[in-house]
Amino acid sequence: SHRRLSILDLSTNGKQPMKSKSGRFIIIFNGEIYNHKDLREKINLKNKSKNTWRGHSDTEILVEAIELFGLENTLKNVNGMFAFALWDNKNKELILVRDRFGEKPLYWGFANLDNHPNKEVFVFASEISGIFSLKGFQKSINYNALSFYFKNGYINQPQTIQEKINQLRPGELLRITPNKKGLFDQNNISKYFWWNSKKIFSESFNKKTLSDNNNDQFYIDELEQILQKVINQQSTSSDMPVGCFLSGGIDSSLITTLVQKESSKPINSYTLKFDSSRGGSKDFDESIYANQISRHLGTDHTEVVLNAEDIIEIIPRIGKIYSEPFSDPSQVPSYLICKNIKDNGISVALSGDGGDELFGGYNRHSLIPQINKYFGWMPLELKIAISKSLLFLPVSRKGLIRDKIQKFSNSIIASGDPLEMYQSLKNLYLPMNEQHNSQNIISFEKESLQSCNSLEESLMFADTISYLPDDILVKLDRAAMANSLETRVPFLDNRVVEFAWDLPLKFKLRKKYGTSISKWCLRQILYKYIPKKIIDRPKKGFSMPIGPWLRGPLRPWLMDMLSYEKIKKQGYLDPNFVERLISQHLSCREDNSLKLWNLLMWQAWLENWY
């Protein structure tokens, strides 16, 4: 009915509500429980019975575990990625739960529906597009979220692009009960973190239980054993064939190595290759390294080729896949490689995501502390003078190096304030039309950067609770789900995360000859299986050569999507500013590829959803 559990009548994308055997709980579950067999055994032991199961699904196991052990105890013992809604028929309350690190999304809020008897209706969905599709739903842009998007390329939780609709944050639990009239309203909501990342991280940093009395190898071996256990569980918890993303970087190479190590036959690995004969660039292509690693490990390797023509074909789908504005350039290659994996008959793929955040893999983890050390004490006037001088360095304006120098320049001015430095190295600085611009951007980065006295580890933690769930995992989850591919992220198992947080900084960033070696402990594990000369090389990242493509085969699309008349009519952006960005990029005066991609993905979202 409209008055009570209309929520359970919404489309669940094939995820049918399931009742516990007693009838007390009804659950809608999205995700995977990797240790469902262990939970099943615990339930059998508790009930002293093995013949009461209706099937083998992890959804049934989860709801029966909640019935038997309670919600909190069950969550503490679950390893997996998930978002679920639970109706407690005894206490008459609806409970929404999201996994520890935000691998699976969960949206909730109050919707205004035309011709509905109630002023606002409580709704939730695993995709905001599910809420958009409600009959009579009134769309309204959240300009705080939009302002954040134009600066960062993604929406930051708990915000969404839609007013009055929120994201449940990673590790968060929401309870809502009907009021006396049987309706859900704002006054009967309570939220808390069943998994408090900040608390656990702070406790780990303060105690640092790992003793320096043992040698480095002891902890390297311990980390490998934990990773191997987690990978074995995630790769065998399903009867479906398993593959691996293999970019050639440290993280994906280590995951692939440990999967192949336990397999009696070649596993399937996949990497992306840019077609250099059709506008590709060797500066972005790491397929040669992935091939070397595959040959050394003996995997059954597939190269997925991407060229500019593929972009034109994929773009319409990309605009629909990401039902909120999203502009990480690697979203296109992620979609293409997920599609290829699924087309090859693989249903589950393991990813190396999370390794950068946990083990100091981003340049900013070592760069910000160094900038802060050498420039933070200087008066502002001197920092500005040094910053401006960098912009005259004789480097090419055609590549992303110019954009990096600009960010480096900005971070020098911001030195002394870790939050400002952090944002200066991430932000795209795209201004909205003044009437829509908002300075009240919600950010949890400042709070996370104060979690411990180590700036390097605070930066890693900030990325773990913001950039990782809002960008990296959104990119992976949406690209995979669009292709019915299940992806798993071993680095984000709580056993791996807690061990990583316990590790002293020297196991993540280690100084050698005046430079910082990132992900030091992960490299040491890899050296056991793969030659150093294949592993030790500069980080490229997983992106695509959009700069030259926008000047070449994608230029007509660029000019159409960002035409002066269209931007002016929409009213969200300054059309003169956008026109200047395009002119600078096409003439090679500047490389504005990331900024233009941000605007193009905004336009694609508008066309599909608004």
Coordinates of C-alpha atoms in Angstrom, one line a residue:
S1 CA 0.0 0.0 0.0
H2 CA 1.1 3.6 -0.3
R3 CA 0.8 4.0 3.5
R4 CA 3.2 1.3 4.6
L5 CA 5.6 -0.9 2.7
S6 CA 5.3 0.5 -0.8
I7 CA 9.1 0.3 -0.8
L8 CA 9.0 -3.5 -1.2
D9 CA 6.9 -3.1 -4.3
L10 CA 9.6 -1.2 -6.2
S11 CA 11.6 -2.9 -8.9
T12 CA 14.5 -4.8 -7.4
N13 CA 16.4 -5.7 -10.6
G14 CA 15.6 -9.4 -10.1
K15 CA 16.5 -9.3 -6.4
Q16 CA 13.3 -10.7 -5.0
P17 CA 12.4 -10.0 -1.3
M18 CA 13.0 -13.0 0.9
K19 CA 11.4 -13.9 4.2
S20 CA 13.2 -15.6 7.1
K21 CA 11.6 -18.9 7.9
S22 CA 9.9 -17.5 11.0
G23 CA 8.5 -14.6 9.0
R24 CA 10.0 -11.9 11.2
F25 CA 12.4 -10.5 8.6
I26 CA 12.0 -9.6 5.0
I27 CA 15.2 -8.7 3.1
I28 CA 16.2 -7.3 -0.3
F29 CA 19.8 -8.0 -0.9
N30 CA 22.3 -6.7 -3.5
G31 CA 25.9 -8.0 -3.4
E32 CA 27.9 -11.1 -2.4
I33 CA 28.8 -12.8 0.9
Y34 CA 32.1 -14.5 0.4
N35 CA 32.0 -16.5 3.6
H36 CA 28.4 -17.7 3.2
K37 CA 29.5 -21.3 3.6
D38 CA 31.0 -20.6 7.0
L39 CA 27.9 -18.7 8.1
R40 CA 25.8 -21.6 6.9
E41 CA 27.8 -24.0 9.0
K42 CA 27.5 -21.8 12.1
I43 CA 23.7 -21.7 11.6
N44 CA 23.6 -25.5 11.2
L45 CA 25.6 -25.9 14.4
K46 CA 23.4 -23.5 16.3
N47 CA 20.2 -25.2 15.1
K48 CA 21.7 -28.7 15.2
S49 CA 20.1 -29.3 11.8
K50 CA 21.2 -29.4 8.1
N51 CA 17.9 -30.1 6.4
T52 CA 16.0 -26.8 6.8
W53 CA 17.4 -24.8 3.9
R54 CA 15.3 -23.8 1.0
G55 CA 18.2 -23.2 -1.4
H56 CA 21.9 -22.2 -1.5
S57 CA 21.7 -18.4 -1.9
D58 CA 23.7 -16.1 0.3
T59 CA 20.6 -14.0 0.7
E60 CA 18.8 -16.8 2.6
I61 CA 21.9 -17.5 4.7
L62 CA 22.2 -13.8 5.6
V63 CA 18.6 -13.4 6.7
E64 CA 18.6 -16.6 8.7
A65 CA 21.9 -15.5 10.4
I66 CA 20.3 -12.2 11.3
E67 CA 17.3 -14.1 12.7
L68 CA 19.5 -16.4 14.8
F69 CA 22.5 -14.2 15.9
G70 CA 21.1 -10.7 15.6
L71 CA 21.9 -8.0 13.0
E72 CA 25.0 -6.5 14.7
N73 CA 26.7 -9.8 15.4
T74 CA 26.0 -11.0 11.8
L75 CA 27.4 -7.9 10.3
K76 CA 30.6 -8.2 12.3
N77 CA 31.1 -11.8 10.9
V78 CA 30.2 -11.1 7.3
N79 CA 32.9 -10.8 4.6
G80 CA 31.6 -9.4 1.4
M81 CA 30.3 -6.4 -0.6
F82 CA 26.6 -5.6 -0.1
A83 CA 23.8 -3.2 0.4
F84 CA 20.5 -4.4 1.8
A85 CA 17.1 -3.4 3.2
L86 CA 15.6 -5.4 6.1
W87 CA 12.1 -5.1 7.3
D88 CA 11.7 -6.2 11.0
N89 CA 8.0 -7.3 11.3
K90 CA 8.3 -7.6 15.1
N91 CA 9.7 -4.1 15.8
K92 CA 8.0 -2.5 12.8
E93 CA 11.1 -0.9 11.4
L94 CA 13.0 -0.7 8.1
I95 CA 16.8 -1.0 8.2
L96 CA 19.1 0.0 5.4
V97 CA 22.8 -1.3 5.6
R98 CA 25.8 -0.6 3.4
D99 CA 29.1 -2.6 3.4
R100 CA 32.2 -1.4 5.1
F101 CA 33.9 0.4 2.2
G102 CA 31.1 1.3 -0.1
E103 CA 31.6 -1.4 -2.8
K104 CA 27.8 -1.5 -3.3
P105 CA 25.7 1.7 -3.5
L106 CA 22.5 2.5 -1.6
Y107 CA 20.4 5.6 -2.1
W108 CA 17.5 6.8 0.1
G109 CA 15.4 9.8 0.8
F110 CA 12.0 11.4 0.4
A111 CA 10.5 11.9 -3.0
N112 CA 7.9 14.3 -4.1
L113 CA 5.5 12.4 -6.4
D114 CA 2.9 14.1 -8.5
N115 CA -0.7 13.1 -7.6
H116 CA 0.4 11.1 -4.6
P117 CA -1.8 11.4 -1.5
N118 CA 1.2 12.0 0.8
K119 CA 3.4 15.0 0.6
E120 CA 6.6 13.0 0.6
V121 CA 7.2 9.3 0.1
F122 CA 10.2 7.5 1.6
V123 CA 12.2 5.6 -1.1
F124 CA 15.4 3.7 -1.5
A125 CA 17.2 2.0 -4.4
S126 CA 20.6 0.5 -5.3
E127 CA 20.7 3.1 -8.1
I128 CA 19.3 6.6 -8.1
S129 CA 17.9 5.9 -11.6
G130 CA 15.5 3.6 -9.8
I131 CA 14.2 6.6 -7.9
F132 CA 14.2 8.7 -11.1
S133 CA 11.9 6.2 -12.8
L134 CA 9.1 6.5 -10.2
K135 CA 5.9 7.8 -11.8
G136 CA 5.5 11.5 -11.1
F137 CA 9.0 11.9 -9.5
Q138 CA 10.0 15.6 -9.4
K139 CA 13.6 16.1 -10.3
S140 CA 15.5 19.0 -8.7
I141 CA 19.3 19.6 -9.0
N142 CA 21.4 19.6 -5.8
Y143 CA 23.7 22.5 -6.6
N144 CA 26.1 21.7 -3.7
A145 CA 26.6 18.3 -5.3
L146 CA 26.9 19.8 -8.8
S147 CA 29.5 22.3 -7.6
F148 CA 31.5 19.4 -6.1
Y149 CA 31.2 17.4 -9.3
F150 CA 32.6 20.2 -11.5
K151 CA 35.7 20.5 -9.2
N152 CA 36.3 16.7 -8.7
G153 CA 34.5 14.8 -11.4
Y154 CA 32.2 12.8 -9.1
I155 CA 29.5 13.3 -6.5
N156 CA 30.6 13.0 -2.8
Q157 CA 28.5 10.9 -0.4
P158 CA 26.2 11.4 1.4
Q159 CA 25.1 13.9 -1.2
T160 CA 23.5 13.0 -4.6
I161 CA 22.7 15.1 -7.6
Q162 CA 19.1 15.1 -6.5
E163 CA 17.8 17.2 -3.7
K164 CA 16.3 15.2 -0.7
I165 CA 17.9 12.0 -1.9
N166 CA 21.1 10.8 -0.1
Q167 CA 23.6 8.0 -0.3
L168 CA 24.1 5.8 2.7
R169 CA 27.8 6.1 3.6
P170 CA 30.2 3.1 3.7
G171 CA 29.7 1.2 6.9
E172 CA 26.5 3.1 7.8
L173 CA 23.2 1.7 9.0
L174 CA 19.8 3.6 8.9
R175 CA 16.7 2.7 10.9
I176 CA 13.3 4.2 10.1
T177 CA 9.9 3.4 11.8
P178 CA 6.4 4.5 10.8
N179 CA 4.8 7.3 12.7
K180 CA 1.4 7.0 14.4
K181 CA -0.3 7.4 11.0
G182 CA 1.7 4.5 9.6
L183 CA 3.9 6.7 7.4
F184 CA 7.7 7.1 7.2
D185 CA 8.9 10.7 8.0
Q186 CA 12.1 12.5 8.8
N187 CA 11.5 12.5 12.5
N188 CA 11.7 8.7 12.9
I189 CA 15.2 8.2 11.3
S190 CA 18.3 7.2 13.2
K191 CA 21.8 6.5 11.6
Y192 CA 25.1 5.2 12.9
F193 CA 28.2 3.4 11.7
W194 CA 28.1 -0.3 12.3
W195 CA 31.7 -0.2 10.9
N196 CA 33.4 3.0 11.9
S197 CA 36.4 3.3 9.6
K198 CA 37.7 6.5 11.3
K199 CA 37.6 4.9 14.8
I200 CA 39.2 1.7 13.6
F201 CA 41.9 3.6 11.7
S202 CA 42.7 5.9 14.6
E203 CA 42.9 3.0 17.0
S204 CA 45.2 1.1 14.6
F205 CA 47.5 4.2 14.2
N206 CA 47.7 4.9 17.9
K207 CA 48.5 1.4 18.9
K208 CA 50.5 0.1 15.9
T209 CA 50.4 -3.4 17.3
L210 CA 53.0 -4.7 14.9
S211 CA 56.4 -4.7 16.7
D212 CA 59.6 -3.6 15.1
N213 CA 61.3 -6.5 17.0
N214 CA 60.5 -8.8 14.1
N215 CA 62.2 -8.3 10.7
D216 CA 60.5 -6.9 7.6
Q217 CA 60.1 -10.3 6.1
F218 CA 57.9 -11.5 8.9
Y219 CA 55.3 -8.9 8.1
I220 CA 55.6 -9.3 4.4
D221 CA 54.9 -13.0 4.7
E222 CA 52.0 -12.3 7.1
L223 CA 50.4 -9.9 4.5
E224 CA 50.9 -12.4 1.7
Q225 CA 49.2 -15.1 3.8
I226 CA 46.2 -12.9 4.6
L227 CA 45.9 -11.8 0.9
Q228 CA 46.1 -15.4 -0.3
K229 CA 43.4 -16.5 2.1
V230 CA 41.1 -13.7 1.0
I231 CA 41.7 -14.3 -2.7
N232 CA 41.2 -18.0 -2.3
Q233 CA 37.8 -17.3 -0.6
Q234 CA 36.7 -14.8 -3.2
S235 CA 37.7 -16.9 -6.2
T236 CA 36.2 -20.1 -4.9
S237 CA 33.0 -18.8 -3.2
S238 CA 31.2 -19.0 -6.6
D239 CA 30.9 -21.9 -9.0
M240 CA 31.1 -19.4 -11.9
P241 CA 34.4 -19.0 -13.9
V242 CA 36.8 -16.3 -12.5
G243 CA 39.0 -13.9 -14.4
C244 CA 41.4 -11.1 -13.4
F245 CA 41.9 -7.5 -14.4
L246 CA 45.6 -7.2 -15.3
S247 CA 46.7 -3.6 -16.1
G248 CA 50.4 -4.4 -15.5
G249 CA 50.5 -2.3 -12.3
I250 CA 51.5 -3.5 -8.8
D251 CA 48.0 -4.1 -7.5
S252 CA 46.4 -6.0 -10.3
S253 CA 49.7 -8.0 -10.9
L254 CA 49.8 -9.1 -7.3
I255 CA 46.1 -10.2 -7.3
T256 CA 46.6 -12.1 -10.6
T257 CA 49.8 -13.7 -9.3
L258 CA 48.1 -15.0 -6.2
V259 CA 45.1 -16.3 -8.1
Q260 CA 47.3 -18.1 -10.6
K261 CA 49.5 -19.5 -7.8
E262 CA 46.6 -21.6 -6.5
S263 CA 45.2 -22.6 -9.9
S264 CA 46.0 -25.9 -11.6
K265 CA 45.3 -24.4 -15.0
P266 CA 45.9 -21.0 -16.7
I267 CA 43.5 -18.4 -15.3
N268 CA 41.9 -15.7 -17.6
S269 CA 43.5 -12.2 -17.4
Y270 CA 42.5 -9.1 -19.3
T271 CA 44.1 -5.8 -20.1
L272 CA 43.4 -2.8 -22.3
K273 CA 45.4 -1.7 -25.3
F274 CA 45.1 1.6 -27.2
D275 CA 45.3 1.3 -30.9
S276 CA 48.3 3.5 -31.7
S277 CA 47.5 3.4 -35.4
R278 CA 44.2 5.1 -34.8
G279 CA 44.9 7.9 -32.4
G280 CA 46.2 5.9 -29.5
S281 CA 49.2 6.9 -27.4
K282 CA 52.0 4.8 -25.9
D283 CA 52.0 7.3 -23.0
F284 CA 48.8 5.6 -21.7
D285 CA 49.3 2.1 -22.9
E286 CA 50.6 -0.4 -20.3
S287 CA 49.6 -3.5 -22.3
I288 CA 53.2 -4.4 -23.0
Y289 CA 53.9 -4.8 -19.3
A290 CA 50.7 -6.8 -18.7
N291 CA 51.7 -9.1 -21.5
Q292 CA 55.1 -9.6 -19.9
I293 CA 53.6 -10.5 -16.6
S294 CA 51.0 -12.8 -18.2
R295 CA 53.7 -14.7 -20.1
H296 CA 55.8 -15.0 -16.9
L297 CA 52.8 -16.3 -14.8
G298 CA 51.3 -18.4 -17.6
T299 CA 47.8 -16.9 -17.7
D300 CA 45.4 -17.1 -20.6
H301 CA 45.7 -13.4 -21.6
T302 CA 43.3 -11.2 -23.6
E303 CA 44.0 -7.7 -24.9
V304 CA 41.0 -5.5 -25.3
V305 CA 41.7 -2.8 -27.9
L306 CA 40.2 0.7 -27.6
N307 CA 40.2 3.4 -30.2
A308 CA 38.4 6.7 -30.7
E309 CA 35.7 5.2 -32.8
D310 CA 34.8 2.9 -29.8
I311 CA 34.3 6.1 -27.7
I312 CA 31.6 7.4 -30.1
E313 CA 29.8 4.0 -29.9
I314 CA 30.1 3.6 -26.2
I315 CA 29.3 7.2 -25.1
P316 CA 25.4 6.9 -25.3
R317 CA 25.6 3.9 -23.0
I318 CA 28.0 5.6 -20.6
G319 CA 25.6 8.4 -20.1
K320 CA 22.9 5.9 -19.0
I321 CA 25.2 3.6 -17.0
Y322 CA 26.3 6.4 -14.6
S323 CA 23.0 7.7 -13.4
E324 CA 24.8 10.6 -11.6
P325 CA 27.3 12.9 -13.2
F326 CA 30.7 11.1 -13.3
S327 CA 33.8 11.9 -15.3
D328 CA 36.7 9.6 -14.4
P329 CA 38.2 9.1 -17.9
S330 CA 38.9 5.5 -17.2
Q331 CA 35.1 4.8 -17.1
V332 CA 35.1 4.1 -20.9
P333 CA 38.0 1.5 -20.8
S334 CA 36.5 0.0 -17.6
Y335 CA 33.2 -0.5 -19.4
L336 CA 34.8 -1.9 -22.5
I337 CA 37.0 -4.4 -20.6
C338 CA 34.1 -5.5 -18.4
K339 CA 32.0 -6.1 -21.6
N340 CA 34.8 -8.2 -23.1
I341 CA 35.2 -10.3 -20.0
K342 CA 31.5 -11.1 -19.9
D343 CA 31.3 -11.8 -23.6
N344 CA 34.1 -14.3 -23.1
G345 CA 32.0 -16.3 -20.7
I346 CA 33.6 -15.0 -17.5
S347 CA 31.1 -14.1 -14.7
V348 CA 33.4 -13.0 -11.9
A349 CA 36.5 -10.8 -12.1
L350 CA 39.0 -9.9 -9.4
S351 CA 40.3 -6.3 -9.3
G352 CA 43.3 -4.7 -7.7
D353 CA 41.4 -1.5 -6.6
G354 CA 42.1 -0.4 -3.1
G355 CA 45.9 -1.1 -3.1
D356 CA 46.8 2.6 -3.8
E357 CA 44.7 3.9 -0.9
L358 CA 46.0 1.4 1.6
F359 CA 49.6 1.3 0.7
G360 CA 50.5 4.8 -0.5
G361 CA 50.2 4.3 -4.2
Y362 CA 49.2 7.8 -5.3
N363 CA 51.9 10.5 -5.9
R364 CA 50.1 12.9 -3.5
H365 CA 50.8 10.5 -0.6
S366 CA 54.5 11.4 -0.8
L367 CA 54.3 14.7 -2.7
I368 CA 52.1 16.6 -0.2
P369 CA 54.3 16.0 2.8
Q370 CA 57.4 17.0 0.8
I371 CA 55.7 20.2 -0.5
N372 CA 54.5 21.0 3.0
K373 CA 58.0 20.5 4.5
Y374 CA 59.8 22.7 2.0
F375 CA 57.3 25.4 1.3
G376 CA 54.8 25.4 4.2
W377 CA 57.0 27.7 6.4
M378 CA 57.3 30.4 3.7
P379 CA 55.4 33.7 3.6
L380 CA 52.5 33.7 1.1
E381 CA 54.1 36.3 -1.2
L382 CA 57.2 34.1 -1.6
K383 CA 55.0 31.0 -2.3
I384 CA 53.0 32.8 -4.9
A385 CA 56.2 34.0 -6.7
I386 CA 57.7 30.4 -6.7
S387 CA 54.3 29.1 -7.9
K388 CA 54.1 31.5 -10.8
S389 CA 57.6 30.8 -11.9
L390 CA 56.8 27.1 -12.4
L391 CA 54.2 27.9 -15.0
F392 CA 57.0 29.2 -17.3
L393 CA 58.8 25.9 -17.4
P394 CA 59.5 24.8 -21.0
V395 CA 57.3 21.7 -21.2
S396 CA 54.9 20.6 -23.8
R397 CA 51.3 21.9 -23.5
K398 CA 49.9 19.0 -25.5
G399 CA 50.2 16.4 -22.7
L400 CA 48.9 16.1 -19.2
I401 CA 52.3 17.3 -17.8
R402 CA 51.1 20.9 -18.1
D403 CA 48.0 20.1 -16.0
K404 CA 50.2 18.4 -13.4
I405 CA 52.5 21.4 -13.2
Q406 CA 49.4 23.7 -12.7
K407 CA 48.3 21.5 -9.8
F408 CA 51.8 21.4 -8.4
S409 CA 51.9 25.2 -8.6
N410 CA 48.6 25.5 -6.8
S411 CA 49.7 23.1 -4.0
I412 CA 52.7 25.3 -3.3
I413 CA 50.5 28.2 -2.6
A414 CA 48.3 26.0 -0.4
S415 CA 51.2 24.6 1.5
G416 CA 50.8 24.7 5.3
D417 CA 47.2 23.6 5.0
P418 CA 47.0 19.8 4.2
L419 CA 43.3 20.0 3.2
E420 CA 43.9 22.8 0.7
M421 CA 46.9 21.0 -0.7
Y422 CA 45.0 17.8 -1.0
Q423 CA 42.2 19.5 -2.9
S424 CA 44.7 21.5 -5.0
L425 CA 46.1 18.2 -6.4
K426 CA 42.6 16.7 -7.1
N427 CA 40.5 19.6 -8.2
L428 CA 39.7 20.6 -11.8
Y429 CA 38.7 24.2 -10.9
L430 CA 35.7 24.4 -13.3
P431 CA 33.4 27.3 -12.2
M432 CA 29.7 27.0 -12.5
N433 CA 27.5 29.9 -13.6
E434 CA 27.7 32.3 -10.6
Q435 CA 24.0 32.1 -9.9
H436 CA 24.3 28.3 -9.4
N437 CA 27.7 28.2 -7.7
S438 CA 27.8 27.1 -4.1
Q439 CA 30.5 27.4 -1.6
N440 CA 28.9 25.2 0.9
I441 CA 30.3 21.9 -0.4
I442 CA 30.1 19.1 2.1
S443 CA 33.4 17.4 2.5
F444 CA 34.6 14.8 5.0
E445 CA 38.2 15.1 3.8
K446 CA 39.1 17.7 6.5
E447 CA 37.9 15.3 9.2
S448 CA 39.8 12.4 7.8
L449 CA 43.0 14.4 7.4
Q450 CA 43.0 14.9 11.2
S451 CA 42.7 11.2 12.0
C452 CA 46.4 10.8 12.9
N453 CA 49.7 12.6 13.3
S454 CA 51.2 11.1 10.1
L455 CA 50.3 13.3 7.2
E456 CA 51.1 10.5 4.7
E457 CA 48.8 8.0 6.4
S458 CA 46.1 10.6 6.9
L459 CA 46.1 11.2 3.1
M460 CA 45.8 7.5 2.5
F461 CA 42.8 7.3 4.8
A462 CA 41.2 10.4 3.2
D463 CA 41.4 8.6 -0.1
T464 CA 40.0 5.4 1.4
I465 CA 36.8 7.0 2.7
S466 CA 36.2 9.6 0.0
Y467 CA 38.0 9.1 -3.4
L468 CA 37.8 5.3 -3.3
P469 CA 34.0 4.9 -2.7
D470 CA 33.0 8.0 -4.6
D471 CA 35.1 7.6 -7.7
I472 CA 37.1 4.3 -8.0
L473 CA 34.4 1.9 -6.8
V474 CA 31.6 3.8 -8.6
K475 CA 33.5 3.4 -11.8
L476 CA 34.0 -0.3 -11.3
D477 CA 30.6 -1.2 -10.0
R478 CA 28.6 0.6 -12.7
A479 CA 30.7 -0.6 -15.5
A480 CA 30.5 -4.2 -14.3
M481 CA 26.8 -4.2 -13.5
A482 CA 26.0 -2.8 -16.9
N483 CA 27.5 -6.0 -18.3
S484 CA 26.2 -8.4 -15.6
L485 CA 29.7 -9.0 -14.5
E486 CA 30.4 -9.5 -10.8
T487 CA 33.6 -7.8 -9.6
R488 CA 35.4 -8.5 -6.4
V489 CA 38.1 -6.4 -4.6
P490 CA 40.4 -8.5 -2.4
F491 CA 42.2 -5.5 -1.0
L492 CA 39.0 -4.3 0.6
D493 CA 38.4 -7.3 2.7
N494 CA 38.4 -6.0 6.3
R495 CA 41.2 -8.4 7.3
V496 CA 43.5 -6.9 4.7
V497 CA 42.5 -3.3 5.5
E498 CA 43.0 -3.8 9.3
F499 CA 46.4 -5.4 8.7
A500 CA 47.4 -2.5 6.3
W501 CA 46.3 0.1 8.9
D502 CA 48.4 -1.7 11.5
L503 CA 51.5 -1.6 9.3
P504 CA 54.0 1.1 10.1
L505 CA 54.5 3.7 7.4
K506 CA 57.9 2.3 6.3
F507 CA 56.1 -0.8 4.8
K508 CA 54.1 1.5 2.5
L509 CA 56.4 4.4 1.6
R510 CA 60.1 3.7 2.0
K511 CA 62.9 6.2 1.2
K512 CA 65.7 5.2 -1.1
Y513 CA 68.3 7.5 -2.6
G514 CA 66.2 10.5 -1.8
T515 CA 63.0 9.2 -3.4
S516 CA 59.9 7.4 -2.0
I517 CA 59.2 3.9 -3.1
S518 CA 55.4 3.4 -3.0
K519 CA 53.6 0.2 -2.0
W520 CA 56.9 -1.2 -0.7
C521 CA 55.5 -4.3 1.0
L522 CA 53.4 -5.3 -2.0
R523 CA 56.5 -5.0 -4.2
Q524 CA 58.4 -7.4 -1.9
I525 CA 55.7 -10.0 -2.3
L526 CA 55.7 -9.6 -6.1
Y527 CA 59.5 -9.9 -6.3
K528 CA 59.1 -13.5 -5.3
Y529 CA 57.2 -14.4 -8.4
I530 CA 58.0 -11.7 -11.1
P531 CA 61.4 -10.2 -12.0
K532 CA 62.0 -6.7 -10.6
K533 CA 62.7 -5.2 -14.1
I534 CA 59.1 -5.9 -15.1
I535 CA 57.6 -4.5 -11.9
D536 CA 59.7 -1.4 -11.1
R537 CA 58.7 1.4 -13.5
P538 CA 56.8 4.7 -13.2
K539 CA 53.0 4.6 -12.5
K540 CA 50.8 5.5 -15.4
G541 CA 47.3 4.9 -14.2
F542 CA 44.4 3.5 -16.0
S543 CA 43.1 6.2 -18.4
M544 CA 42.9 7.0 -22.1
P545 CA 44.4 9.5 -24.6
I546 CA 41.4 11.8 -24.6
G547 CA 43.6 14.9 -25.3
P548 CA 44.6 14.0 -28.8
W549 CA 41.3 12.3 -29.5
L550 CA 39.4 15.5 -28.7
R551 CA 41.5 17.4 -31.2
G552 CA 41.0 14.6 -33.8
P553 CA 38.2 12.1 -34.2
L554 CA 36.2 13.2 -31.2
R555 CA 36.2 16.9 -32.2
P556 CA 32.8 17.0 -33.9
W557 CA 31.2 15.4 -30.8
L558 CA 33.0 17.9 -28.6
M559 CA 31.8 20.9 -30.6
D560 CA 28.2 19.6 -30.7
M561 CA 28.0 18.7 -27.0
L562 CA 29.6 22.0 -25.8
S563 CA 28.3 24.4 -28.3
Y564 CA 28.0 28.0 -27.1
E565 CA 24.3 28.1 -27.7
K566 CA 23.6 24.9 -25.8
I567 CA 25.7 25.9 -22.8
K568 CA 24.0 29.3 -22.7
K569 CA 20.5 27.9 -23.0
Q570 CA 21.1 25.4 -20.2
G571 CA 22.4 28.0 -17.8
Y572 CA 24.6 25.9 -15.6
L573 CA 28.0 27.1 -16.9
D574 CA 29.5 30.2 -18.2
P575 CA 29.5 29.7 -22.1
N576 CA 32.5 32.1 -22.6
F577 CA 34.6 30.1 -20.1
V578 CA 33.7 26.8 -21.9
E579 CA 34.5 28.3 -25.3
R580 CA 37.9 29.5 -24.0
L581 CA 38.7 26.0 -22.7
I582 CA 37.9 24.5 -26.1
S583 CA 39.9 27.1 -27.9
Q584 CA 43.0 26.6 -25.7
H585 CA 42.8 22.8 -26.1
L586 CA 42.3 22.7 -29.9
S587 CA 45.1 25.2 -30.5
C588 CA 47.4 23.2 -28.1
R589 CA 48.0 26.2 -25.9
E590 CA 46.8 24.1 -23.0
D591 CA 45.8 20.6 -22.3
N592 CA 42.3 20.9 -21.0
S593 CA 41.3 17.3 -21.7
L594 CA 40.3 16.4 -18.1
K595 CA 38.2 19.6 -17.8
L596 CA 36.5 19.1 -21.1
W597 CA 35.8 15.4 -20.3
N598 CA 34.2 16.6 -17.1
L599 CA 31.9 18.9 -19.0
L600 CA 31.1 16.3 -21.7
M601 CA 30.1 13.8 -19.1
W602 CA 27.9 16.4 -17.5
Q603 CA 26.2 17.0 -20.9
A604 CA 25.8 13.3 -21.4
W605 CA 24.1 13.0 -18.1
L606 CA 21.8 15.8 -18.8
E607 CA 20.7 14.3 -22.1
N608 CA 20.0 10.9 -20.5
W609 CA 18.5 11.8 -17.1
Y610 CA 17.4 15.4 -17.0

